[in-house]
mmCIF file of C-alpha atoms and ligand atoms in Angstrom:
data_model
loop_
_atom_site.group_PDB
_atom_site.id
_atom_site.type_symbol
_atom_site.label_atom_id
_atom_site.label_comp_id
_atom_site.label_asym_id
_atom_site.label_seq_id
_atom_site.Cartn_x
_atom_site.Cartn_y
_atom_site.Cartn_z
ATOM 1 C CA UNK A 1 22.621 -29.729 4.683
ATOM 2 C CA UNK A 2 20.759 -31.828 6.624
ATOM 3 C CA UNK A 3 17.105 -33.104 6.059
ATOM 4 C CA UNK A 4 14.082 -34.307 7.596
ATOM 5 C CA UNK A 5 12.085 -36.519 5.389
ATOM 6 C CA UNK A 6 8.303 -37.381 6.209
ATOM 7 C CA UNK A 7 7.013 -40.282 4.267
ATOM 8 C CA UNK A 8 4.922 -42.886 5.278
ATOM 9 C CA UNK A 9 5.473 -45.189 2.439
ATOM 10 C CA UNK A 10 8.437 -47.023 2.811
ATOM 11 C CA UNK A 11 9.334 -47.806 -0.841
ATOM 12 C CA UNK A 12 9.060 -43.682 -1.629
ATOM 13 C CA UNK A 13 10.723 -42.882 1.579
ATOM 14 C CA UNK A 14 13.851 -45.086 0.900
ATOM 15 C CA UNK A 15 14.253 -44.155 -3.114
ATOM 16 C CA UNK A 16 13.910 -40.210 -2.294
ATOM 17 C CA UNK A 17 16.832 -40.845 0.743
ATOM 18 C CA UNK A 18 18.665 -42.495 -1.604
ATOM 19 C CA UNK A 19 18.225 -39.898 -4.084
ATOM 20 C CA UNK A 20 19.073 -37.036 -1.729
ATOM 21 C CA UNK A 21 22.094 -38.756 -0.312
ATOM 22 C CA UNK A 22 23.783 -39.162 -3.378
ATOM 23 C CA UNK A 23 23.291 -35.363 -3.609
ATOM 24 C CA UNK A 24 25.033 -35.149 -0.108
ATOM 25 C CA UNK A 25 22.324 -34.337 1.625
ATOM 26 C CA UNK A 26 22.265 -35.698 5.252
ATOM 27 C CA UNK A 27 18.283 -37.331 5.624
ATOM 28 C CA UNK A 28 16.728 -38.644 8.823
ATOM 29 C CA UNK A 29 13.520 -40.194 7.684
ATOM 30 C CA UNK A 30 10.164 -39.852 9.929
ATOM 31 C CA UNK A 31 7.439 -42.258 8.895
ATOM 32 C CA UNK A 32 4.711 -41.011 10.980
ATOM 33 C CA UNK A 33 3.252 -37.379 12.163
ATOM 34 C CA UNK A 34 4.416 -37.547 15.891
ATOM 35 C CA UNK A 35 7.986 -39.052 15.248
ATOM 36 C CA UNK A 36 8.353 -36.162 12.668
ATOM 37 C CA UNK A 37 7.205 -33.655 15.369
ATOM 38 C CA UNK A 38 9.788 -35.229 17.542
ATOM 39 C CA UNK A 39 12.513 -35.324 14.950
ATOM 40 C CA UNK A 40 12.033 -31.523 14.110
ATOM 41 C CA UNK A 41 11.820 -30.590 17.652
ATOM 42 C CA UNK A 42 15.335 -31.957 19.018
ATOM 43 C CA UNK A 43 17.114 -31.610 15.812
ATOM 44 C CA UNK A 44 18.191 -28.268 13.972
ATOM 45 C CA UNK A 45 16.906 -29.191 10.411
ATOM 46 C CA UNK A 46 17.920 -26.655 7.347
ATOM 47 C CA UNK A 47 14.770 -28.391 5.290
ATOM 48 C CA UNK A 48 11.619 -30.744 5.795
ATOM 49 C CA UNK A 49 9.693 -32.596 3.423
ATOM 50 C CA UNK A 50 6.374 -32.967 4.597
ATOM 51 C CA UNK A 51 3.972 -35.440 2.904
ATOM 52 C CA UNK A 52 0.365 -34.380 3.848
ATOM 53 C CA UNK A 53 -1.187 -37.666 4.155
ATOM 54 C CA UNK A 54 0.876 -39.430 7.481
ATOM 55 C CA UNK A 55 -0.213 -41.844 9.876
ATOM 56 C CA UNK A 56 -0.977 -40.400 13.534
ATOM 57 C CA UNK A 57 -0.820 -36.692 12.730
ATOM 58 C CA UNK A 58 -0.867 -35.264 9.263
ATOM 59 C CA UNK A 59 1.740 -32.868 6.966
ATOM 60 C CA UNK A 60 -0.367 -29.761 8.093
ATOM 61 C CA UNK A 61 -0.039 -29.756 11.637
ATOM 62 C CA UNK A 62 3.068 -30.631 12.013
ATOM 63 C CA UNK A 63 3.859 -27.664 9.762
ATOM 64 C CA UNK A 64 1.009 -25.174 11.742
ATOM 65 C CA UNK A 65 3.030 -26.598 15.123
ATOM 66 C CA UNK A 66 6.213 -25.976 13.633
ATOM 67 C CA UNK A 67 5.431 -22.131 12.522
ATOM 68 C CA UNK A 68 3.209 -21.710 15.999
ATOM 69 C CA UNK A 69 6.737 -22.919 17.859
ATOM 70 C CA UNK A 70 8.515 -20.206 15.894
ATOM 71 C CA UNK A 71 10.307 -22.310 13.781
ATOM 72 C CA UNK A 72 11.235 -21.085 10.722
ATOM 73 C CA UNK A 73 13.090 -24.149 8.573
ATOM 74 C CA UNK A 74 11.939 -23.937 5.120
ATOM 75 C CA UNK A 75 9.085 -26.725 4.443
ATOM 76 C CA UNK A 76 8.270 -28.686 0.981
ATOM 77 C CA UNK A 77 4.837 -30.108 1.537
ATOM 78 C CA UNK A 78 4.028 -33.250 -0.838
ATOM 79 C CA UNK A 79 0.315 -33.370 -1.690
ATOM 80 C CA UNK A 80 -1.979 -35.701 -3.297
ATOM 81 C CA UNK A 81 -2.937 -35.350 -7.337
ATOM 82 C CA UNK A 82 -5.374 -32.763 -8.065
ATOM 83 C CA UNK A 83 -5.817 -31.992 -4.811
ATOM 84 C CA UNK A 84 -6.364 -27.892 -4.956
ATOM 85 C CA UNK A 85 -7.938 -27.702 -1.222
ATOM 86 C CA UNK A 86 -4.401 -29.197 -0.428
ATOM 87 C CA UNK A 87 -2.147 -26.974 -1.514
ATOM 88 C CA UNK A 88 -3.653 -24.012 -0.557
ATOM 89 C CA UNK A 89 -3.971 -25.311 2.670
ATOM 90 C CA UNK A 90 -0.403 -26.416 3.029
ATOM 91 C CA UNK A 91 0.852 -23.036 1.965
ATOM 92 C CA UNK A 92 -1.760 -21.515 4.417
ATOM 93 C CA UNK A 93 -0.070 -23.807 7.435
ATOM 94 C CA UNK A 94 3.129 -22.333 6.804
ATOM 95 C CA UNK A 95 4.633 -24.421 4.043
ATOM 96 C CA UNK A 96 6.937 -22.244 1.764
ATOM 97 C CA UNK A 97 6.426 -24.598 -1.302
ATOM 98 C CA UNK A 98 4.500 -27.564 -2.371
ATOM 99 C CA UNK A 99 5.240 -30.614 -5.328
ATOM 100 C CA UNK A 100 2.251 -32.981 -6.459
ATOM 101 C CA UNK A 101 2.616 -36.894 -6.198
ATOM 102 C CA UNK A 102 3.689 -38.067 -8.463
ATOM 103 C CA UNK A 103 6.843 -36.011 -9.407
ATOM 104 C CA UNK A 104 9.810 -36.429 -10.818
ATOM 105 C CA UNK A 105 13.268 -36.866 -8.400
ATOM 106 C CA UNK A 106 14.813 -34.126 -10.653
ATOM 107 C CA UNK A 107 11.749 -31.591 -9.678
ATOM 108 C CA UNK A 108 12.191 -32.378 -6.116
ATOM 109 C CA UNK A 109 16.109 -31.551 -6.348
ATOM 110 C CA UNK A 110 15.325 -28.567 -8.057
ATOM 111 C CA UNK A 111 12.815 -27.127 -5.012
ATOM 112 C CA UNK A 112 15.325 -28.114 -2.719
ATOM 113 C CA UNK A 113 17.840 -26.409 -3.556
ATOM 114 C CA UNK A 114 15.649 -23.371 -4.443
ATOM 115 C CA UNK A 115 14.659 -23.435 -0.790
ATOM 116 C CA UNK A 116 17.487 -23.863 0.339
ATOM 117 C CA UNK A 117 19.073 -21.077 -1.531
ATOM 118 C CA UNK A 118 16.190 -18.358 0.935
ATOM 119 C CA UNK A 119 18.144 -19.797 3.875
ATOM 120 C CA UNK A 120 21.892 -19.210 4.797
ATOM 121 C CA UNK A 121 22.759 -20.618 1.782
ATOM 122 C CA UNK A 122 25.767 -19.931 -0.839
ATOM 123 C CA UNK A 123 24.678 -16.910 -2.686
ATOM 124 C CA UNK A 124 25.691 -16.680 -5.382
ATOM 125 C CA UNK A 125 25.958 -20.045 -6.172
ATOM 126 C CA UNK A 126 29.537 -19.800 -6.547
ATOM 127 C CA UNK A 127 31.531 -19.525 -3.362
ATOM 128 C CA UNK A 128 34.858 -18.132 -3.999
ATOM 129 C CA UNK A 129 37.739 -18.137 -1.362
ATOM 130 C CA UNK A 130 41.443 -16.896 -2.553
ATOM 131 C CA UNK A 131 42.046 -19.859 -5.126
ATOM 132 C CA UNK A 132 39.170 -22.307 -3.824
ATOM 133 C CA UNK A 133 36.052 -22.251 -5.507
ATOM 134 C CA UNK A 134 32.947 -24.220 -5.260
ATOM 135 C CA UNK A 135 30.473 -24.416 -8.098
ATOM 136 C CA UNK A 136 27.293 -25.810 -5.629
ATOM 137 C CA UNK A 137 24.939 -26.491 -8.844
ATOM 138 C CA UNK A 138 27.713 -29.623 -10.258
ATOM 139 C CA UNK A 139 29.093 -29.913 -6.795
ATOM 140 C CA UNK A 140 32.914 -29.042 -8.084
ATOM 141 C CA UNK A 141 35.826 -28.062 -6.086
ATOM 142 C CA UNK A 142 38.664 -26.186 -7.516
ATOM 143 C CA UNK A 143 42.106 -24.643 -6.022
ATOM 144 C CA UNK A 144 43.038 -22.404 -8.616
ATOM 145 C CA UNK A 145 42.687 -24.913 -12.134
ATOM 146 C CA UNK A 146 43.342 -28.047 -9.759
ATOM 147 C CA UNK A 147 40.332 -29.641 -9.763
ATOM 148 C CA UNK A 148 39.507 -31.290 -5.706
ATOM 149 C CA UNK A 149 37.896 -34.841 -6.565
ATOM 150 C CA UNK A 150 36.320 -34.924 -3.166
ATOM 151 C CA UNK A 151 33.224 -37.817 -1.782
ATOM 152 C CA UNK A 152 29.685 -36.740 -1.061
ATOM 153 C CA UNK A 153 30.449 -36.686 2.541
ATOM 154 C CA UNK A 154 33.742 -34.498 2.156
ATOM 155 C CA UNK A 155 31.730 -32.388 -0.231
ATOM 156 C CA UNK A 156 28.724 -31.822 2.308
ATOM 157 C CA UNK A 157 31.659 -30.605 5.363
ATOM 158 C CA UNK A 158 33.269 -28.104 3.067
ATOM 159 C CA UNK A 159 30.347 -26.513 1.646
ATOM 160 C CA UNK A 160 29.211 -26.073 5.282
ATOM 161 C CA UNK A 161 32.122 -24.789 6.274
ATOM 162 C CA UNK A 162 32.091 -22.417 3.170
ATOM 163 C CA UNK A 163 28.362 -21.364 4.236
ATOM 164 C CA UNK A 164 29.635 -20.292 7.524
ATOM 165 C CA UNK A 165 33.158 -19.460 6.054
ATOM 166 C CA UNK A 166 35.377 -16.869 8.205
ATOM 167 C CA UNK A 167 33.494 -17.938 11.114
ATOM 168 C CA UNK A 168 34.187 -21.033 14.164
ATOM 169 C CA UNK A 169 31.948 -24.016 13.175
ATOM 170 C CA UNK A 170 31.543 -25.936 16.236
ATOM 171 C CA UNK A 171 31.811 -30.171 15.828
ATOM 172 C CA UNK A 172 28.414 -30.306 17.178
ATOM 173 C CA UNK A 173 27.157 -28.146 14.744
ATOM 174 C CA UNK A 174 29.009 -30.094 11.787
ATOM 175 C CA UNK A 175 27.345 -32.972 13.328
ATOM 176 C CA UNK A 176 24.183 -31.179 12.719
ATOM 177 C CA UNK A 177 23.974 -30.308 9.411
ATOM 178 C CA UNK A 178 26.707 -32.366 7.808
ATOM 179 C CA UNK A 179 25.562 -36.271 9.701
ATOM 180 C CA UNK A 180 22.096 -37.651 10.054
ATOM 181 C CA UNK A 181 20.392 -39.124 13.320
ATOM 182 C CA UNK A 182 22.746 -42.272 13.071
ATOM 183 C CA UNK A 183 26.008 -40.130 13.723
ATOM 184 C CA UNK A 184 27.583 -40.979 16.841
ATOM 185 C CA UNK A 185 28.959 -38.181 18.838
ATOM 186 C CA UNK A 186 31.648 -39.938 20.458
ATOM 187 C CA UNK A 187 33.621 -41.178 17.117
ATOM 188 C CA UNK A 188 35.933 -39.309 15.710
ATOM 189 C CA UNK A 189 34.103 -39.092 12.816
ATOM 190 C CA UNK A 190 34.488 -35.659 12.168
ATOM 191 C CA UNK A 191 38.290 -35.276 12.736
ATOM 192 C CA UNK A 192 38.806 -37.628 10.423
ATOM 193 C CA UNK A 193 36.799 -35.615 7.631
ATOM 194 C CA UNK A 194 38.260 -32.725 8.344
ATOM 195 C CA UNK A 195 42.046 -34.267 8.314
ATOM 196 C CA UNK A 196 40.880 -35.445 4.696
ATOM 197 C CA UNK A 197 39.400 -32.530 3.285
ATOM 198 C CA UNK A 198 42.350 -30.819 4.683
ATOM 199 C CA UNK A 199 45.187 -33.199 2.681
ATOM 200 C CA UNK A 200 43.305 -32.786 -0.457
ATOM 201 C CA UNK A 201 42.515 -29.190 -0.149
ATOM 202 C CA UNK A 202 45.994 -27.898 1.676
ATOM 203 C CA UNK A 203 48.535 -30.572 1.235
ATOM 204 C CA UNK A 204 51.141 -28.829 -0.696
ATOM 205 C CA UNK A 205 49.156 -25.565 -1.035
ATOM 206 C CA UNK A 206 49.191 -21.718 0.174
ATOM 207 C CA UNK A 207 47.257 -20.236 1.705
ATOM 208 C CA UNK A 208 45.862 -23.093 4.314
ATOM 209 C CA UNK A 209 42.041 -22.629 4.291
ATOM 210 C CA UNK A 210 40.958 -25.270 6.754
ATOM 211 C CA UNK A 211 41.995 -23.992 10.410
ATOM 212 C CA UNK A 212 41.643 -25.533 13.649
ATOM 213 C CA UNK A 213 40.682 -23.890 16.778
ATOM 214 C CA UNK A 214 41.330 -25.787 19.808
ATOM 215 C CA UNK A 215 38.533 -27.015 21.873
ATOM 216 C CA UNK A 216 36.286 -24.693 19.356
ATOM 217 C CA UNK A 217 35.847 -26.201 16.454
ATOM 218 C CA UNK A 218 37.200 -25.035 12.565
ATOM 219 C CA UNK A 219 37.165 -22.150 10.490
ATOM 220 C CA UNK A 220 37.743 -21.832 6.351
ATOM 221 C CA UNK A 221 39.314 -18.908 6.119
ATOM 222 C CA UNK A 222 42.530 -16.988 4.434
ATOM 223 C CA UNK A 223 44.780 -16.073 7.400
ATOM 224 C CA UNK A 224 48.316 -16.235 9.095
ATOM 225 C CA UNK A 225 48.588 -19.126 11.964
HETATM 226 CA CA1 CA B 301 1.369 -40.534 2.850
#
């Protein structure tokens, strides 16, 4: 799941990326109003954090923009202490939840994932393929009682896959979701996940879930090569 981030103080900017990275959340970080405009314009975001209070434009028109361009990413708006006017105006512009400064990391984890959960999330929380199962709350991966000790990274690319399970995920749109802004598209960055989470996932194990489709992309899914 990949995230924009729009904080203008660099100490709170780099401790929430951080935070959300170790979560395996891919975060691009915008530290003014028009490079988060930009940001969420080229890029296919599945959640922005929007602090109101930004240098060139502020948190509310970029999310008034965002909702008058259609867009309809799920928004966190930060706001300042006490300020009531704020949040009613954030959720006015479009935002679909708000958190006051200061909060706890926790918190902000917590309406993260509850946002993210209204999108094309895993619901239930559980995703459940023949003996692979994903518990997305403690981020565990099991074939039948095998436990899958798998990184953050190798953990973001399944449960993307699993989002969009029985269906071709393109590597562009791995790249997407799964990377942040300092991917590069010409690695073979992505094979090389995928030839991973396949060993620890398949190696040794029936039915294959991970599936390659040539010059398409890859599918999790049960089925007969
Ligand atoms: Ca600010």
């Amino acid at each position: 799941m990949r995230v924009l981030l729009v904080e203008d103080e660099p100490d709170a900017a780099r401790m929430l990326a951080k935070g959300l990275r170790r979560y395996a959340y891919a975060v691009d970080v915008a530290a003014n109003g028009e490079e988060a405009s930009y940001q969420a314009s080229v890029n296919d975001y599945d959640l922005l954090i929007l602090d109101v209070m930004l240098p060139l434009k502020d948190g509310f028109s970029i999310c008034r923009e965002l909702r008058a361009a259609g867009s309809a990413v799920p928004v966190l708006m930060l706001t300042a202490r006490d300020a009531v006017e704020d949040r009613i105006a954030g959720l006015n512009t479009g935002a679909d939840d708000y958190l006051v400064k200061p909060f706890d990391f926790q918190e902000l984890l917590a309406r993260v994932r509850a946002l993210l959960r209204r999108g094309p999330a895993l619901r239930p929380e559980n995703f459940q393929l023949a003996d692979l199962r994903l518990e997305t709350q403690s981020r565990t991966v099991f074939r039948g009682t095998a436990r899958i000790a798998l990184t953050n990274k190798e953990y973001a690319l399944l449960e993307y896959l699993a989002r969009r399970a029985g269906t071709v995920v393109t590597r562009g749109e791995i790249a997407e979701h799964v990377w942040d802004e300092t991917f590069d598209p010409f690695s073979n960055t992505i094979e090389v996940y995928v030839q991973r989470l396949r060993r620890k996932l398949d190696e040794g194990r029936e039915p294959k879930l991970i599936h390659t489709r040539r010059g398409m992309g890859y599918v999790l899914a049960v089925e007969s090569e």
